[in-house]
Each structure stands twice: as structure tokens, then as C-alpha cells.
Amino acid sequence: MGLPRGFSWELNNGLWTPYKGNDDTYIDKAYKTIPIIQAIISEIIDKASDAPPMIMRIKDKKSAKAYERIAGGKISPHTKVQMKAMRAKAYTEVADHPALELFDSPNPYMTGKELRESSMGYLLLTGNSIEYNATPMAGARAGVPRQIWSIPSPCVNPVFQDSRTKPLRGYTINYMTLDDVIPEEMISHVKFFNPITSTENIQETFWGLSPLRSASKLISQKRDADIAQGTLFKNMTPAGMIVGSGNDGYGELDETEALAINKHFRDSHMGVYNAGDILVTPANVKWEEIGLSPVDLQLIDWGKDIERQIARLYKYPDEMLESGGVVANSEVGVLKFIRNAVYPVISRYDKARTKMIRQWYNDDSLVYMSDLDYYPELQPNKGELVKWMRASNVFTQQEIRTALDYPDDYDESEVLVGVNMMFLDDIRDNGQFRGGQLSE
């Protein structure tokens, strides 16, 4: 089997691969040609971009640090409850902040979800997400962007300068007519870790490494498996033939007799209803196997194994690749998908945008958060939740109310408590309620 046409092959780490390790090739030769890569990345960014933004302001730094510790771990229904309770202590939501309008309608051609989806997609494909913040340089809104644009990362080049404290001067975009370098402050750059081996390529640390870079061999093997499987199915030969020995006294079969036997064999012994039958014949004939199917060659299983290895690059659950699998369509599988594949992308963007809004509005108390309440998969069973929160003995009644999405403001004269079903304000008036606890 020769090399497929249409690709420029080169020797890469001892293996002939159909592309170079550049950002544009991950899009053209991987995402647009390998279905499993497009399926996994598209599902991750579609789910991650659903979460609407919130702008918060820190009101308690200690609680904010505690929130960050919880948020930095594995997300689950229980940790989400802890995050929600701690968020109420640490932050105040700024529901009318102007940044919300900007993130909801970033430019004339994109919605907020489309911007998030585009930026996250380039990050997962190329290891870099670039957003251009169209910012006026003078006037009342100087420094605050009026539009945000997702820029294809293969079209962007970092520009460096001779400075120890600020080696990155800015960026150039190859399809823009700007002669000057775009300042670093006008670009939001989210990137993956990119290790280097010597000081000669120190500038590469300012550019992210694509997860697909280490999968170049897998991608080539996956393409080979698909091409080989398709070729075998297309050019599949007969499985075998019935051969007469000529030593049974009847002589050799002529063409008419052979065609009759072939038709009789198809009609009587092939198909789902005849599978497993025993064949009995007085003729002295035997079966000669002359072909192997893609199943016999294990090409299908090989392709699935490659798909699982590619999925692990994006922490996509193996079980969700199995159609009809035990976990494939269950709540457990979806929860694993959100926890392992979706939430890390959301968290990375939350941190990056927090940095940007603090710079735009010169306010270090601002925090960008994605609203995880959007995901029903992360909503705990309320009965189990209340039981768990009460048993832990660390949550106040108000924190339990917050976890159950009850409003903060309520009329105590309308609230019943479990002491002969008295009204809460009556208990307060009688001096039986101190600091959120019933007194003796």
C-alpha cells in the first residue's frame, strides 16, 4: 500500500507523517479529516461555552482564597455546593457590570457563546487561544474594549524585544493591515504548557503546545487504518471457493454446473436464517479460504484503540466512545465528561478573563466566573444534599438555603421551625434564638 495522495509527507520522529507540527495542520489534517477528533473537541467546546458569565466582587479575601482552593479541585455535585456556599461568603455579584454586556455581545458577528466556543476550540486544537480586544487609546473609555474578536491562532505571531522584564513586545496578525505590533495589553492569550529543551528556543515558552503534537503518530496510524479498512471493504474478495477434486467418478465441473452450485449455495446456505447450519454433500469437494475481512485483520479494533488514545489527550471518558456501553449514556458518564474534560477548560478561561477585566477596569476586586448552575448534571439530589449538609455540622441554615436556591431575603414571620412549629420571629422575641442556634 502506497502513501495516500494529497498530503505532503515528512519524516517526523522516525515516522513518516502527513503533516508538519504546525498549528494550521492540526486544523486541516486532524480536525477536518479525522472524525473522532472533531467529535471530541466539538462536544467539549459546545458544553464548556454554554456556561454564562458572571462578574463578582471580592468582599472577604480569606473566603475568596478558600473558594479558589475548592474550585481548583475536581468538580462534583458536592464540591459545587461547597463552592456555592463559599461564594456567598466571599463575593458579591455585580449583576449590572458593563463587562457582562461586552461578553454577551462581543462583536457584530458573534454571540457570547460563539466567542467562547471559537476561543476554546483553538485552544484545544493548537494549544493557543487569541482574543483581540478592540480598545480605544484615548477618551473616557480608554483602555476598556468595545469589542472582542476571536483570532485564529495560526494567523498570530508573537513579537519579542530585548528586555529581561518584558521580553514579549506584542503580537502581529497576518491578515490585518496594521503596520504596528499590537500591544500585549490588547490581546488575551490563553495557552497550554510548552516545555523546552534548551535556551535557544526560550521564546517557545510564550506559545502553547497543542495536545495533538504528541499524537502525530496516532493520527497517521488512524488515517492509515481508515484508508486500509475502506480499501479492503471496497475491494473485498470472495471469502473462499468450493473445489471439486475430480476423483469422485463424476469428472471435473463445467462452468454451467459450477454456476448452479454457486446459486444453490447462496440460496440454501447463506444469510442470517442459515447461519450455523451443517452442510452435507455426497460430492468430494472441499473449502479453500482465500480472503480475510477487516474484522479478521482486527483493523476495526485497532482503530478503536487509537480513538481511545486520542480521547485520553482531552480527558474524554473512554466509556463514552462505546456506543450502547454501560456508561455511555448514563449520568455517571456525563458527569465524568464535565468533571474531567469540560470544567478544566472553563476554569482556565475564568482565570484568564479575571486577569483581563481587572486590567480593563483597574479593579483588583473583580472576578470573572462561569455560572455552573447551568449544568443540570452538577445539580445534587436536594434531599440527600440537605441531609449531608446538616450531618457535616459546618453549614449554617442560611448556607443550606443558599445551596437550595432559596432567596437571601425572606420574612421571618412566615418561616416555621421545628419547635412546636413556632414562627421564627416569635422565638427571637422570646430570647430562645442566639447566633443562629436555639438556646437552652
CSV table of C-alpha atoms in Angstrom, one decimal:
chain,number,residue,atom,x,y,z
A,1,MET,CA,0.0,0.0,0.0
A,2,GLY,CA,1.5,3.3,-1.1
A,3,LEU,CA,1.2,6.7,0.7
A,4,PRO,CA,-2.2,8.4,0.3
A,5,ARG,CA,-2.3,11.2,-2.2
A,6,GLY,CA,-3.0,14.8,-1.4
A,7,PHE,CA,-0.7,15.0,1.7
A,8,SER,CA,2.8,16.3,2.0
A,9,TRP,CA,4.6,13.6,4.0
A,10,GLU,CA,7.7,14.2,6.0
A,11,LEU,CA,9.9,12.1,8.4
A,12,ASN,CA,8.8,13.1,12.0
A,13,ASN,CA,10.5,11.4,15.0
A,14,GLY,CA,11.3,8.3,12.9
A,15,LEU,CA,7.9,8.0,11.4
A,16,TRP,CA,6.5,9.3,8.1
A,17,THR,CA,3.6,11.6,8.9
A,18,PRO,CA,1.4,13.6,6.6
A,19,TYR,CA,1.9,17.0,8.1
A,20,LYS,CA,4.3,19.2,10.0
A,21,GLY,CA,3.7,20.0,13.6
A,22,ASN,CA,2.3,23.5,12.9
A,23,ASP,CA,-1.0,24.9,14.2
A,24,ASP,CA,-2.7,25.1,10.9
A,25,THR,CA,-2.0,21.4,10.2
A,26,TYR,CA,-3.8,20.4,13.4
A,27,ILE,CA,-6.9,22.0,11.9
A,28,ASP,CA,-6.6,20.9,8.3
A,29,LYS,CA,-5.1,17.5,8.7
A,30,ALA,CA,-6.6,16.4,12.0
A,31,TYR,CA,-9.8,18.2,13.0
A,32,LYS,CA,-11.2,18.4,9.4
A,33,THR,CA,-10.2,14.9,8.4
A,34,ILE,CA,-10.4,12.7,11.5
A,35,PRO,CA,-14.0,12.3,12.7
A,36,ILE,CA,-13.2,11.3,16.2
A,37,ILE,CA,-11.0,14.4,16.8
A,38,GLN,CA,-13.8,16.7,15.5
A,39,ALA,CA,-16.4,14.9,17.6
A,40,ILE,CA,-14.5,15.1,20.9
A,41,ILE,CA,-13.3,18.7,20.6
A,42,SER,CA,-16.7,19.9,19.3
A,43,GLU,CA,-18.5,18.2,22.2
A,44,ILE,CA,-16.2,19.7,24.8
A,45,ILE,CA,-16.3,23.3,23.5
A,46,ASP,CA,-20.1,23.2,22.9
A,47,LYS,CA,-20.6,22.1,26.5
A,48,ALA,CA,-18.0,24.4,28.0
A,49,SER,CA,-19.2,27.5,26.1
A,50,ASP,CA,-22.7,27.1,27.4
A,51,ALA,CA,-21.9,28.4,30.9
A,52,PRO,CA,-23.0,32.1,31.0
A,53,PRO,CA,-20.5,34.6,32.6
A,54,MET,CA,-20.9,36.3,36.0
A,55,ILE,CA,-18.9,39.3,37.4
A,56,MET,CA,-18.2,39.1,41.1
A,57,ARG,CA,-16.5,41.4,43.5
A,58,ILE,CA,-14.5,40.1,46.5
A,59,LYS,CA,-15.9,41.0,49.8
A,60,ASP,CA,-13.9,38.6,52.0
A,61,LYS,CA,-10.4,37.8,50.8
A,62,LYS,CA,-10.0,34.8,53.2
A,63,SER,CA,-13.2,33.2,52.0
A,64,ALA,CA,-12.2,34.0,48.4
A,65,LYS,CA,-8.9,32.0,48.9
A,66,ALA,CA,-10.9,29.1,50.3
A,67,TYR,CA,-13.2,29.3,47.3
A,68,GLU,CA,-10.3,29.2,44.9
A,69,ARG,CA,-8.9,26.1,46.7
A,70,ILE,CA,-12.2,24.2,46.3
A,71,ALA,CA,-12.7,25.4,42.7
A,72,GLY,CA,-9.2,24.2,41.8
A,73,GLY,CA,-10.0,20.6,42.6
A,74,LYS,CA,-12.3,18.0,41.0
A,75,ILE,CA,-15.8,19.3,40.4
A,76,SER,CA,-18.8,17.3,41.6
A,77,PRO,CA,-22.3,17.9,42.9
A,78,HIS,CA,-21.0,18.1,46.5
A,79,THR,CA,-18.0,20.3,45.7
A,80,LYS,CA,-20.3,22.6,43.7
A,81,VAL,CA,-22.4,23.0,46.8
A,82,GLN,CA,-19.3,23.9,48.8
A,83,MET,CA,-18.3,26.4,46.1
A,84,LYS,CA,-21.7,27.9,46.1
A,85,ALA,CA,-21.8,28.3,49.9
A,86,MET,CA,-18.3,29.7,50.0
A,87,ARG,CA,-19.0,32.0,47.1
A,88,ALA,CA,-21.9,33.6,49.1
A,89,LYS,CA,-19.3,34.4,51.8
A,90,ALA,CA,-16.5,35.6,49.6
A,91,TYR,CA,-18.2,37.5,46.8
A,92,THR,CA,-20.9,39.9,45.8
A,93,GLU,CA,-22.4,39.6,42.4
A,94,VAL,CA,-22.2,42.7,40.2
A,95,ALA,CA,-25.3,42.0,38.0
A,96,ASP,CA,-25.1,45.3,36.1
A,97,HIS,CA,-21.4,45.4,35.4
A,98,PRO,CA,-20.7,46.7,31.8
A,99,ALA,CA,-18.3,43.8,31.1
A,100,LEU,CA,-21.3,41.5,31.1
A,101,GLU,CA,-22.8,43.3,28.1
A,102,LEU,CA,-19.5,43.1,26.3
A,103,PHE,CA,-19.1,39.3,26.9
A,104,ASP,CA,-22.7,38.7,25.9
A,105,SER,CA,-22.4,40.6,22.6
A,106,PRO,CA,-18.6,40.8,21.9
A,107,ASN,CA,-18.8,42.0,18.3
A,108,PRO,CA,-21.3,42.4,15.4
A,109,TYR,CA,-20.8,38.9,14.1
A,110,MET,CA,-20.6,36.7,17.2
A,111,THR,CA,-22.7,35.9,20.2
A,112,GLY,CA,-21.0,35.4,23.6
A,113,LYS,CA,-21.3,31.6,23.2
A,114,GLU,CA,-19.8,31.7,19.8
A,115,LEU,CA,-16.9,33.7,21.0
A,116,ARG,CA,-16.3,31.3,23.9
A,117,GLU,CA,-16.7,28.3,21.6
A,118,SER,CA,-14.2,29.7,19.0
A,119,SER,CA,-11.6,30.6,21.5
A,120,MET,CA,-11.9,27.3,23.4
A,121,GLY,CA,-11.7,25.4,20.1
A,122,TYR,CA,-8.5,27.0,19.0
A,123,LEU,CA,-7.0,26.3,22.5
A,124,LEU,CA,-7.8,22.6,22.3
A,125,LEU,CA,-6.6,22.3,18.7
A,126,THR,CA,-3.5,24.4,18.7
A,127,GLY,CA,-2.7,25.0,22.4
A,128,ASN,CA,-3.3,28.7,22.0
A,129,SER,CA,-6.4,30.9,22.2
A,130,ILE,CA,-6.1,34.5,20.9
A,131,GLU,CA,-8.7,37.2,21.5
A,132,TYR,CA,-8.2,40.7,20.2
A,133,ASN,CA,-9.7,43.4,22.4
A,134,ALA,CA,-10.6,46.4,20.3
A,135,THR,CA,-9.8,49.2,22.7
A,136,PRO,CA,-9.8,53.0,22.3
A,137,MET,CA,-6.5,54.5,23.1
A,138,ALA,CA,-7.9,57.8,24.2
A,139,GLY,CA,-11.1,59.3,25.6
A,140,ALA,CA,-13.4,58.4,28.6
A,141,ARG,CA,-13.2,54.7,27.8
A,142,ALA,CA,-9.5,54.4,27.1
A,143,GLY,CA,-8.2,51.0,28.0
A,144,VAL,CA,-11.7,49.4,28.1
A,145,PRO,CA,-12.5,47.3,25.0
A,146,ARG,CA,-15.7,47.9,23.0
A,147,GLN,CA,-15.4,44.7,21.0
A,148,ILE,CA,-13.7,41.3,21.4
A,149,TRP,CA,-12.7,39.2,18.5
A,150,SER,CA,-11.5,35.6,18.4
A,151,ILE,CA,-8.4,35.4,16.2
A,152,PRO,CA,-7.3,32.1,14.6
A,153,SER,CA,-4.1,31.2,16.4
A,154,PRO,CA,-2.3,30.1,13.2
A,155,CYS,CA,-2.6,33.7,12.0
A,156,VAL,CA,-0.9,35.2,15.0
A,157,ASN,CA,2.8,35.6,15.7
A,158,PRO,CA,4.3,36.8,19.0
A,159,VAL,CA,6.9,39.6,18.7
A,160,PHE,CA,9.8,39.8,21.1
A,161,GLN,CA,12.1,42.5,22.3
A,162,ASP,CA,15.4,42.7,24.1
A,163,SER,CA,14.1,43.0,27.6
A,164,ARG,CA,14.6,40.8,30.7
A,165,THR,CA,11.5,42.0,32.5
A,166,LYS,CA,9.2,42.2,29.4
A,167,PRO,CA,10.5,40.1,26.6
A,168,LEU,CA,7.1,39.9,24.8
A,169,ARG,CA,6.5,43.1,22.9
A,170,GLY,CA,3.2,42.2,21.4
A,171,TYR,CA,1.6,40.3,18.5
A,172,THR,CA,1.1,40.5,14.8
A,173,ILE,CA,-1.9,39.2,12.9
A,174,ASN,CA,-1.1,38.2,9.3
A,175,TYR,CA,-4.4,39.1,7.7
A,176,MET,CA,-4.7,42.6,9.4
A,177,THR,CA,-3.3,45.7,7.6
A,178,LEU,CA,-1.9,47.1,10.8
A,179,ASP,CA,1.8,48.0,10.4
A,180,ASP,CA,2.4,48.3,14.1
A,181,VAL,CA,2.7,45.5,16.6
A,182,ILE,CA,-0.5,45.0,18.6
A,183,PRO,CA,0.4,45.7,22.3
A,184,GLU,CA,0.3,42.7,24.6
A,185,GLU,CA,-2.4,44.5,26.7
A,186,MET,CA,-4.9,44.3,23.8
A,187,ILE,CA,-4.5,40.6,23.3
A,188,SER,CA,-6.0,37.9,25.6
A,189,HIS,CA,-3.7,34.9,25.2
A,190,VAL,CA,-4.6,31.6,26.8
A,191,LYS,CA,-2.1,28.8,26.3
A,192,PHE,CA,-1.1,25.3,27.3
A,193,PHE,CA,2.3,24.4,28.9
A,194,ASN,CA,5.1,24.1,26.3
A,195,PRO,CA,8.3,22.6,27.7
A,196,ILE,CA,11.6,23.5,26.1
A,197,THR,CA,15.0,21.6,26.0
A,198,SER,CA,17.5,24.5,25.7
A,199,THR,CA,17.7,28.3,26.0
A,200,GLU,CA,18.0,28.5,22.2
A,201,ASN,CA,14.2,28.1,21.9
A,202,ILE,CA,13.2,30.1,25.0
A,203,GLN,CA,10.7,32.1,23.0
A,204,GLU,CA,8.6,28.9,22.5
A,205,THR,CA,7.6,29.1,26.2
A,206,PHE,CA,5.4,32.1,25.2
A,207,TRP,CA,3.5,29.9,22.7
A,208,GLY,CA,1.3,27.0,23.8
A,209,LEU,CA,1.8,23.3,22.8
A,210,SER,CA,-1.1,21.6,21.0
A,211,PRO,CA,-2.3,18.4,22.7
A,212,LEU,CA,-2.2,16.9,19.2
A,213,ARG,CA,1.5,17.4,18.9
A,214,SER,CA,2.3,14.2,20.8
A,215,ALA,CA,-0.4,12.4,18.8
A,216,SER,CA,1.1,12.9,15.3
A,217,LYS,CA,1.9,9.2,15.1
A,218,LEU,CA,-1.6,8.2,16.3
A,219,ILE,CA,-3.2,10.5,13.8
A,220,SER,CA,-1.2,9.0,10.9
A,221,GLN,CA,-2.0,5.5,12.1
A,222,LYS,CA,-5.7,6.3,12.5
A,223,ARG,CA,-5.8,7.6,8.9
A,224,ASP,CA,-3.9,4.5,7.7
A,225,ALA,CA,-6.4,2.3,9.5
A,226,ASP,CA,-9.4,4.1,8.0
A,227,ILE,CA,-7.9,4.0,4.5
A,228,ALA,CA,-6.9,0.3,4.8
A,229,GLN,CA,-10.3,-0.6,6.2
A,230,GLY,CA,-12.1,1.3,3.4
A,231,THR,CA,-9.9,-0.2,0.7
A,232,LEU,CA,-10.5,-3.7,2.0
A,233,PHE,CA,-14.2,-3.3,2.2
A,234,LYS,CA,-14.3,-1.7,-1.3
A,235,ASN,CA,-12.1,-4.4,-2.9
A,236,MET,CA,-13.2,-7.3,-0.8
A,237,THR,CA,-12.6,-10.7,-2.5
A,238,PRO,CA,-14.7,-13.8,-2.0
A,239,ALA,CA,-14.1,-15.5,1.3
A,240,GLY,CA,-13.2,-18.7,-0.4
A,241,MET,CA,-14.2,-21.3,-3.0
A,242,ILE,CA,-15.7,-24.8,-3.3
A,243,VAL,CA,-13.2,-27.0,-5.1
A,244,GLY,CA,-14.0,-30.4,-6.7
A,245,SER,CA,-11.3,-33.0,-6.7
A,246,GLY,CA,-12.3,-34.8,-9.9
A,247,ASN,CA,-11.7,-38.2,-8.2
A,248,ASP,CA,-15.3,-39.0,-7.3
A,249,GLY,CA,-16.2,-40.6,-10.7
A,250,TYR,CA,-18.1,-37.5,-11.9
A,251,GLY,CA,-15.2,-35.7,-13.6
A,252,GLU,CA,-14.4,-32.0,-13.5
A,253,LEU,CA,-17.2,-29.4,-13.0
A,254,ASP,CA,-18.0,-27.4,-16.1
A,255,GLU,CA,-19.0,-23.7,-15.9
A,256,THR,CA,-22.8,-24.4,-16.0
A,257,GLU,CA,-22.5,-26.8,-13.1
A,258,ALA,CA,-20.3,-24.5,-11.1
A,259,LEU,CA,-22.7,-21.6,-11.5
A,260,ALA,CA,-25.6,-23.9,-10.5
A,261,ILE,CA,-23.7,-25.0,-7.3
A,262,ASN,CA,-22.9,-21.3,-6.6
A,263,LYS,CA,-26.6,-20.3,-6.8
A,264,HIS,CA,-27.7,-23.3,-4.8
A,265,PHE,CA,-25.2,-22.5,-2.1
A,266,ARG,CA,-26.2,-18.8,-1.9
A,267,ASP,CA,-29.9,-19.6,-1.8
A,268,SER,CA,-29.7,-22.5,0.7
A,269,HIS,CA,-26.8,-21.8,3.0
A,270,MET,CA,-26.1,-18.0,3.1
A,271,GLY,CA,-27.9,-15.3,5.1
A,272,VAL,CA,-28.9,-14.8,8.7
A,273,TYR,CA,-31.5,-17.6,8.6
A,274,ASN,CA,-29.0,-20.2,7.5
A,275,ALA,CA,-26.1,-19.2,9.8
A,276,GLY,CA,-24.8,-22.1,11.8
A,277,ASP,CA,-26.3,-24.8,9.6
A,278,ILE,CA,-24.4,-28.0,8.9
A,279,LEU,CA,-23.7,-28.8,5.2
A,280,VAL,CA,-23.9,-32.4,3.9
A,281,THR,CA,-23.0,-33.3,0.4
A,282,PRO,CA,-22.1,-36.7,-1.3
A,283,ALA,CA,-19.7,-34.9,-3.6
A,284,ASN,CA,-15.9,-34.9,-3.0
A,285,VAL,CA,-15.4,-31.2,-2.5
A,286,LYS,CA,-13.5,-29.0,-0.1
A,287,TRP,CA,-13.4,-25.4,1.1
A,288,GLU,CA,-10.4,-23.2,0.2
A,289,GLU,CA,-10.2,-19.9,2.2
A,290,ILE,CA,-8.8,-17.1,0.0
A,291,GLY,CA,-9.6,-13.8,1.8
A,292,LEU,CA,-9.7,-12.2,5.2
A,293,SER,CA,-12.2,-9.5,6.3
A,294,PRO,CA,-11.3,-6.2,8.1
A,295,VAL,CA,-12.7,-7.9,11.2
A,296,ASP,CA,-10.4,-10.9,10.8
A,297,LEU,CA,-7.5,-8.5,10.3
A,298,GLN,CA,-8.5,-6.6,13.6
A,299,LEU,CA,-8.4,-3.3,11.8
A,300,ILE,CA,-11.6,-2.2,13.4
A,301,ASP,CA,-10.3,-3.0,16.9
A,302,TRP,CA,-7.0,-1.3,16.1
A,303,GLY,CA,-8.8,1.9,15.0
A,304,LYS,CA,-10.9,1.9,18.2
A,305,ASP,CA,-7.8,1.6,20.3
A,306,ILE,CA,-6.3,4.6,18.5
A,307,GLU,CA,-9.5,6.5,19.2
A,308,ARG,CA,-9.3,5.8,22.9
A,309,GLN,CA,-5.7,7.1,23.0
A,310,ILE,CA,-6.7,10.3,21.2
A,311,ALA,CA,-9.6,10.7,23.7
A,312,ARG,CA,-7.3,10.5,26.6
A,313,LEU,CA,-5.4,13.5,25.4
A,314,TYR,CA,-8.6,15.5,26.1
A,315,LYS,CA,-9.6,13.5,29.2
A,316,TYR,CA,-12.6,12.4,27.4
A,317,PRO,CA,-14.1,9.3,29.1
A,318,ASP,CA,-13.3,6.0,27.3
A,319,GLU,CA,-16.8,4.7,28.1
A,320,MET,CA,-18.4,7.5,26.1
A,321,LEU,CA,-16.7,6.2,22.9
A,322,GLU,CA,-18.6,2.8,23.2
A,323,SER,CA,-22.0,3.1,21.5
A,324,GLY,CA,-24.5,1.5,23.8
A,325,GLY,CA,-21.9,1.0,26.5
A,326,VAL,CA,-22.9,0.7,30.2
A,327,VAL,CA,-21.7,4.2,31.0
A,328,ALA,CA,-22.0,5.8,27.6
A,329,ASN,CA,-25.4,7.5,28.1
A,330,SER,CA,-25.6,7.4,31.8
A,331,GLU,CA,-25.4,10.2,34.3
A,332,VAL,CA,-22.1,8.9,35.5
A,333,GLY,CA,-20.6,9.1,32.1
A,334,VAL,CA,-21.8,12.7,31.5
A,335,LEU,CA,-20.6,13.7,35.0
A,336,LYS,CA,-17.1,12.3,34.2
A,337,PHE,CA,-17.2,14.2,30.9
A,338,ILE,CA,-18.0,17.5,32.6
A,339,ARG,CA,-15.6,17.0,35.5
A,340,ASN,CA,-12.6,15.8,33.5
A,341,ALA,CA,-12.9,17.4,30.1
A,342,VAL,CA,-15.2,20.4,30.3
A,343,TYR,CA,-14.6,22.0,33.7
A,344,PRO,CA,-10.7,22.4,33.3
A,345,VAL,CA,-11.3,24.4,30.1
A,346,ILE,CA,-13.9,26.6,31.9
A,347,SER,CA,-11.6,27.1,34.9
A,348,ARG,CA,-8.7,28.2,32.7
A,349,TYR,CA,-10.8,30.8,30.9
A,350,ASP,CA,-12.3,32.1,34.2
A,351,LYS,CA,-8.8,32.8,35.4
A,352,ALA,CA,-7.7,34.4,32.1
A,353,ARG,CA,-10.7,36.7,31.9
A,354,THR,CA,-10.4,37.7,35.6
A,355,LYS,CA,-7.0,39.0,34.8
A,356,MET,CA,-8.3,41.0,31.8
A,357,ILE,CA,-11.3,42.6,33.5
A,358,ARG,CA,-9.1,43.7,36.4
A,359,GLN,CA,-6.8,45.3,33.9
A,360,TRP,CA,-9.6,46.9,31.9
A,361,TYR,CA,-11.4,48.5,34.9
A,362,ASN,CA,-8.3,48.9,37.1
A,363,ASP,CA,-10.1,47.0,39.9
A,364,ASP,CA,-8.4,44.0,41.5
A,365,SER,CA,-11.5,43.0,43.4
A,366,LEU,CA,-13.3,41.9,40.2
A,367,VAL,CA,-13.6,38.2,39.4
A,368,TYR,CA,-15.0,36.5,36.2
A,369,MET,CA,-16.9,33.3,36.9
A,370,SER,CA,-18.8,30.9,34.7
A,371,ASP,CA,-22.2,30.0,36.1
A,372,LEU,CA,-22.0,26.3,36.8
A,373,ASP,CA,-25.7,26.2,37.8
A,374,TYR,CA,-26.3,26.0,34.0
A,375,TYR,CA,-25.4,22.3,34.1
A,376,PRO,CA,-28.1,20.1,35.4
A,377,GLU,CA,-25.7,17.2,35.7
A,378,LEU,CA,-24.0,19.0,38.6
A,379,GLN,CA,-27.2,19.6,40.5
A,380,PRO,CA,-27.3,17.3,43.6
A,381,ASN,CA,-30.3,15.5,44.9
A,382,LYS,CA,-31.8,18.1,47.2
A,383,GLY,CA,-32.9,15.6,49.9
A,384,GLU,CA,-29.5,14.0,50.0
A,385,LEU,CA,-27.9,17.4,49.9
A,386,VAL,CA,-29.7,18.7,53.0
A,387,LYS,CA,-29.0,15.5,54.9
A,388,TRP,CA,-25.3,15.8,54.0
A,389,MET,CA,-25.0,19.5,54.9
A,390,ARG,CA,-26.7,19.0,58.2
A,391,ALA,CA,-24.6,16.0,59.1
A,392,SER,CA,-21.4,17.8,58.3
A,393,ASN,CA,-22.2,20.4,61.1
A,394,VAL,CA,-20.3,23.1,59.3
A,395,PHE,CA,-23.1,24.8,57.3
A,396,THR,CA,-25.5,27.4,58.7
A,397,GLN,CA,-29.2,27.4,58.0
A,398,GLN,CA,-28.7,30.3,55.6
A,399,GLU,CA,-26.0,28.4,53.7
A,400,ILE,CA,-28.3,25.5,53.3
A,401,ARG,CA,-31.0,27.9,52.0
A,402,THR,CA,-28.4,29.3,49.5
A,403,ALA,CA,-27.5,25.8,48.3
A,404,LEU,CA,-31.2,25.1,47.7
A,405,ASP,CA,-31.5,28.3,45.7
A,406,TYR,CA,-33.8,30.0,48.1
A,407,PRO,CA,-33.6,33.8,48.2
A,408,ASP,CA,-31.5,35.5,50.8
A,409,ASP,CA,-34.2,37.9,51.8
A,410,TYR,CA,-37.3,36.4,53.4
A,411,ASP,CA,-39.9,37.3,56.0
A,412,GLU,CA,-39.1,35.6,59.3
A,413,SER,CA,-42.7,35.9,60.4
A,414,GLU,CA,-43.6,33.4,57.6
A,415,VAL,CA,-40.9,30.8,58.5
A,416,LEU,CA,-41.7,27.8,60.7
A,417,VAL,CA,-39.0,26.0,62.7
A,418,GLY,CA,-39.2,22.5,64.2
A,419,VAL,CA,-40.0,23.6,67.8
A,420,ASN,CA,-43.7,23.0,68.2
A,421,MET,CA,-43.9,24.7,64.8
A,422,MET,CA,-43.4,28.2,66.2
A,423,PHE,CA,-42.7,31.2,64.0
A,424,LEU,CA,-39.1,32.2,63.8
A,425,ASP,CA,-39.6,35.8,64.8
A,426,ASP,CA,-41.6,34.6,67.9
A,427,ILE,CA,-38.6,32.5,69.0
A,428,ARG,CA,-36.4,35.6,68.6
A,429,ASP,CA,-38.8,37.7,70.6
A,430,ASN,CA,-38.7,35.2,73.4
A,431,GLY,CA,-34.9,35.1,73.5
A,432,GLN,CA,-34.7,31.4,72.5
A,433,PHE,CA,-32.6,32.0,69.4
A,434,ARG,CA,-29.0,33.1,69.7
A,435,GLY,CA,-26.4,33.3,66.9
A,436,GLY,CA,-28.4,31.0,64.6
A,437,GLN,CA,-28.8,28.3,67.2
A,438,LEU,CA,-31.6,27.6,69.7
A,439,SER,CA,-30.7,28.4,73.3
A,440,GLU,CA,-31.4,26.1,76.2
